[in-house]
Structure formats: C-alpha cells, structure tokens
Tab-separated table of C-alpha atoms in Angstrom:
chain	number	residue	atom	x	y	z
A	22	MET	CA	-0.327	-0.213	0.585
A	23	GLY	CA	1.317	3.067	-0.512
A	24	GLY	CA	0.949	6.585	0.272
A	25	ARG	CA	2.492	8.117	4.012
A	26	VAL	CA	1.547	8.003	7.211
A	27	LEU	CA	1.077	10.827	9.603
A	28	GLU	CA	-0.297	11.744	12.986
A	29	VAL	CA	-2.451	15.070	12.185
A	30	THR	CA	-2.171	16.940	15.560
A	31	GLY	CA	-4.943	19.666	14.426
A	32	MET	CA	-7.782	21.741	12.901
A	33	THR	CA	-7.565	23.843	9.463
A	34	HIS	CA	-10.670	27.125	9.727
A	35	ASP	CA	-12.246	24.728	6.820
A	36	GLY	CA	-12.253	21.020	8.046
A	37	ARG	CA	-9.110	19.848	6.797
A	38	GLY	CA	-6.487	18.001	8.960
A	39	VAL	CA	-3.265	19.492	9.126
A	40	GLY	CA	-0.029	17.347	10.038
A	41	ARG	CA	3.922	17.070	9.710
A	42	LEU	CA	5.500	15.262	7.001
A	43	ASP	CA	9.623	15.708	6.832
A	44	GLY	CA	8.739	19.473	9.148
A	45	ARG	CA	6.833	20.835	6.477
A	46	VAL	CA	2.831	21.543	7.339
A	47	VAL	CA	0.388	19.247	5.814
A	48	PHE	CA	-3.054	20.303	4.590
A	49	VAL	CA	-5.408	16.902	4.810
A	50	PRO	CA	-9.005	16.915	3.793
A	51	GLY	CA	-11.147	14.502	5.424
A	52	ALA	CA	-7.918	13.481	8.365
A	53	LEU	CA	-9.351	14.555	12.422
A	54	PRO	CA	-7.174	16.298	14.952
A	55	GLY	CA	-6.028	12.454	17.294
A	56	GLU	CA	-5.733	10.910	13.447
A	57	THR	CA	-3.895	8.646	11.281
A	58	VAL	CA	-3.939	8.722	8.243
A	59	ARG	CA	-2.313	6.927	5.014
A	60	VAL	CA	-1.889	10.113	3.023
A	61	GLU	CA	-1.025	10.781	-0.642
A	62	PRO	CA	0.760	14.291	-0.259
A	63	GLY	CA	0.667	16.709	-3.219
A	64	THR	CA	3.900	18.264	-5.428
A	65	GLU	CA	4.076	22.134	-3.790
A	66	ARG	CA	6.560	23.876	-3.167
A	67	ASN	CA	6.086	26.255	-1.409
A	68	GLY	CA	3.734	26.668	1.159
A	69	PRO	CA	1.764	23.789	3.250
A	70	LEU	CA	1.693	20.430	0.919
A	71	ARG	CA	-1.448	19.231	0.585
A	72	ALA	CA	-2.359	15.635	0.432
A	73	ARG	CA	-4.971	13.424	-0.098
A	74	LEU	CA	-6.193	11.015	2.045
A	75	LEU	CA	-5.698	6.738	1.347
A	76	GLY	CA	-7.413	5.494	4.900
A	77	VAL	CA	-7.935	6.270	8.014
A	78	LEU	CA	-5.375	4.186	10.655
A	79	ARG	CA	-6.531	5.098	13.619
A	80	ALA	CA	-10.382	7.114	13.878
A	81	SER	CA	-10.698	9.729	16.360
A	82	PRO	CA	-13.471	9.133	18.853
A	83	ASP	CA	-14.674	12.434	17.020
A	84	ARG	CA	-15.827	10.865	13.646
A	85	ALA	CA	-18.902	10.590	12.705
A	86	GLU	CA	-20.023	9.174	9.748
A	87	PRO	CA	-21.662	11.958	7.549
A	88	PHE	CA	-25.303	12.012	7.052
A	89	CYS	CA	-25.175	14.091	3.446
A	90	PRO	CA	-24.970	11.183	0.784
A	91	VAL	CA	-23.097	13.539	-0.643
A	92	ALA	CA	-21.185	15.528	1.844
A	93	HIS	CA	-17.584	13.169	0.265
A	94	THR	CA	-16.954	15.029	-2.580
A	95	CYS	CA	-19.805	18.655	-3.045
A	96	GLY	CA	-18.003	20.125	0.430
A	97	GLY	CA	-20.588	22.620	1.358
A	98	CYS	CA	-20.702	21.223	4.196
A	99	SER	CA	-17.158	20.436	5.863
A	100	LEU	CA	-17.341	19.688	9.170
A	101	GLN	CA	-19.668	17.230	8.743
A	102	HIS	CA	-17.269	14.207	9.285
A	103	LEU	CA	-16.991	15.543	12.753
A	104	SER	CA	-19.452	14.961	15.594
A	105	TYR	CA	-22.134	17.298	16.674
A	106	PRO	CA	-19.984	18.461	20.439
A	107	ARG	CA	-16.667	18.876	18.699
A	108	GLN	CA	-18.305	20.609	15.527
A	109	LEU	CA	-19.553	22.970	18.160
A	110	ARG	CA	-16.352	23.049	20.169
A	111	GLU	CA	-13.892	23.954	16.864
A	112	LYS	CA	-16.771	26.205	15.859
A	113	ARG	CA	-16.166	28.412	20.072
A	114	ARG	CA	-11.960	27.510	19.246
A	115	ARG	CA	-12.513	29.745	15.606
A	116	ALA	CA	-15.043	32.353	17.428
A	117	ALA	CA	-12.473	32.753	19.708
A	118	ASP	CA	-9.634	32.608	17.956
A	119	THR	CA	-10.924	35.095	15.473
A	120	LEU	CA	-11.591	38.261	18.213
A	121	THR	CA	-8.040	37.622	19.553
C-alpha cells in the first residue's frame, strides 16, 4: 500500500486536518485531530503541502458518518465528518481565535 503515515495534530478553519511530514505542514481534507492517517502528499514547492487521504489507520473518537450522502464530494459542509458536540467546540474555538 502506497502513501505516507501522518499524525493529525490540528484542524484548519475549513475542516482540513493538519500534520507534518519531513518538517513541512500538510493539510488533509477529511482527516481529524488525533487520527493516524495514510496520505498521498502533493508536490507543492512553497507553503503547506496538500495531501489526499488514502485511509484512516486510527480514527478519532469524534469521527462521525456524514448524514449527507454527497458530503465527501460536495464540499459545502466541511465538518460533517466530525461529531456534533466536537463541531460546536471547533466553532467556539474559531470564534475565540478570530476575536483575539
């Protein structure tokens, strides 16, 4: 199986998981903080890498099945893979970060 293993340590404002590979920041759509995932990194030369999620090796307890059948392809609801209580915590954190 290809790809690289990544520990997801944070989340962007739009719901992408954040981790590091070889010292570089990596954004992974569909990954959650606390997860270990397998990714296929992109080839960006400047700024953070963007990676494609190949699989979740260790899931977050906050992972939820999106209720919308097209959530993975649409992109309109970036937090549906996150449990509702955790969505609320993330939204509060974002608001506090914005105000400070």
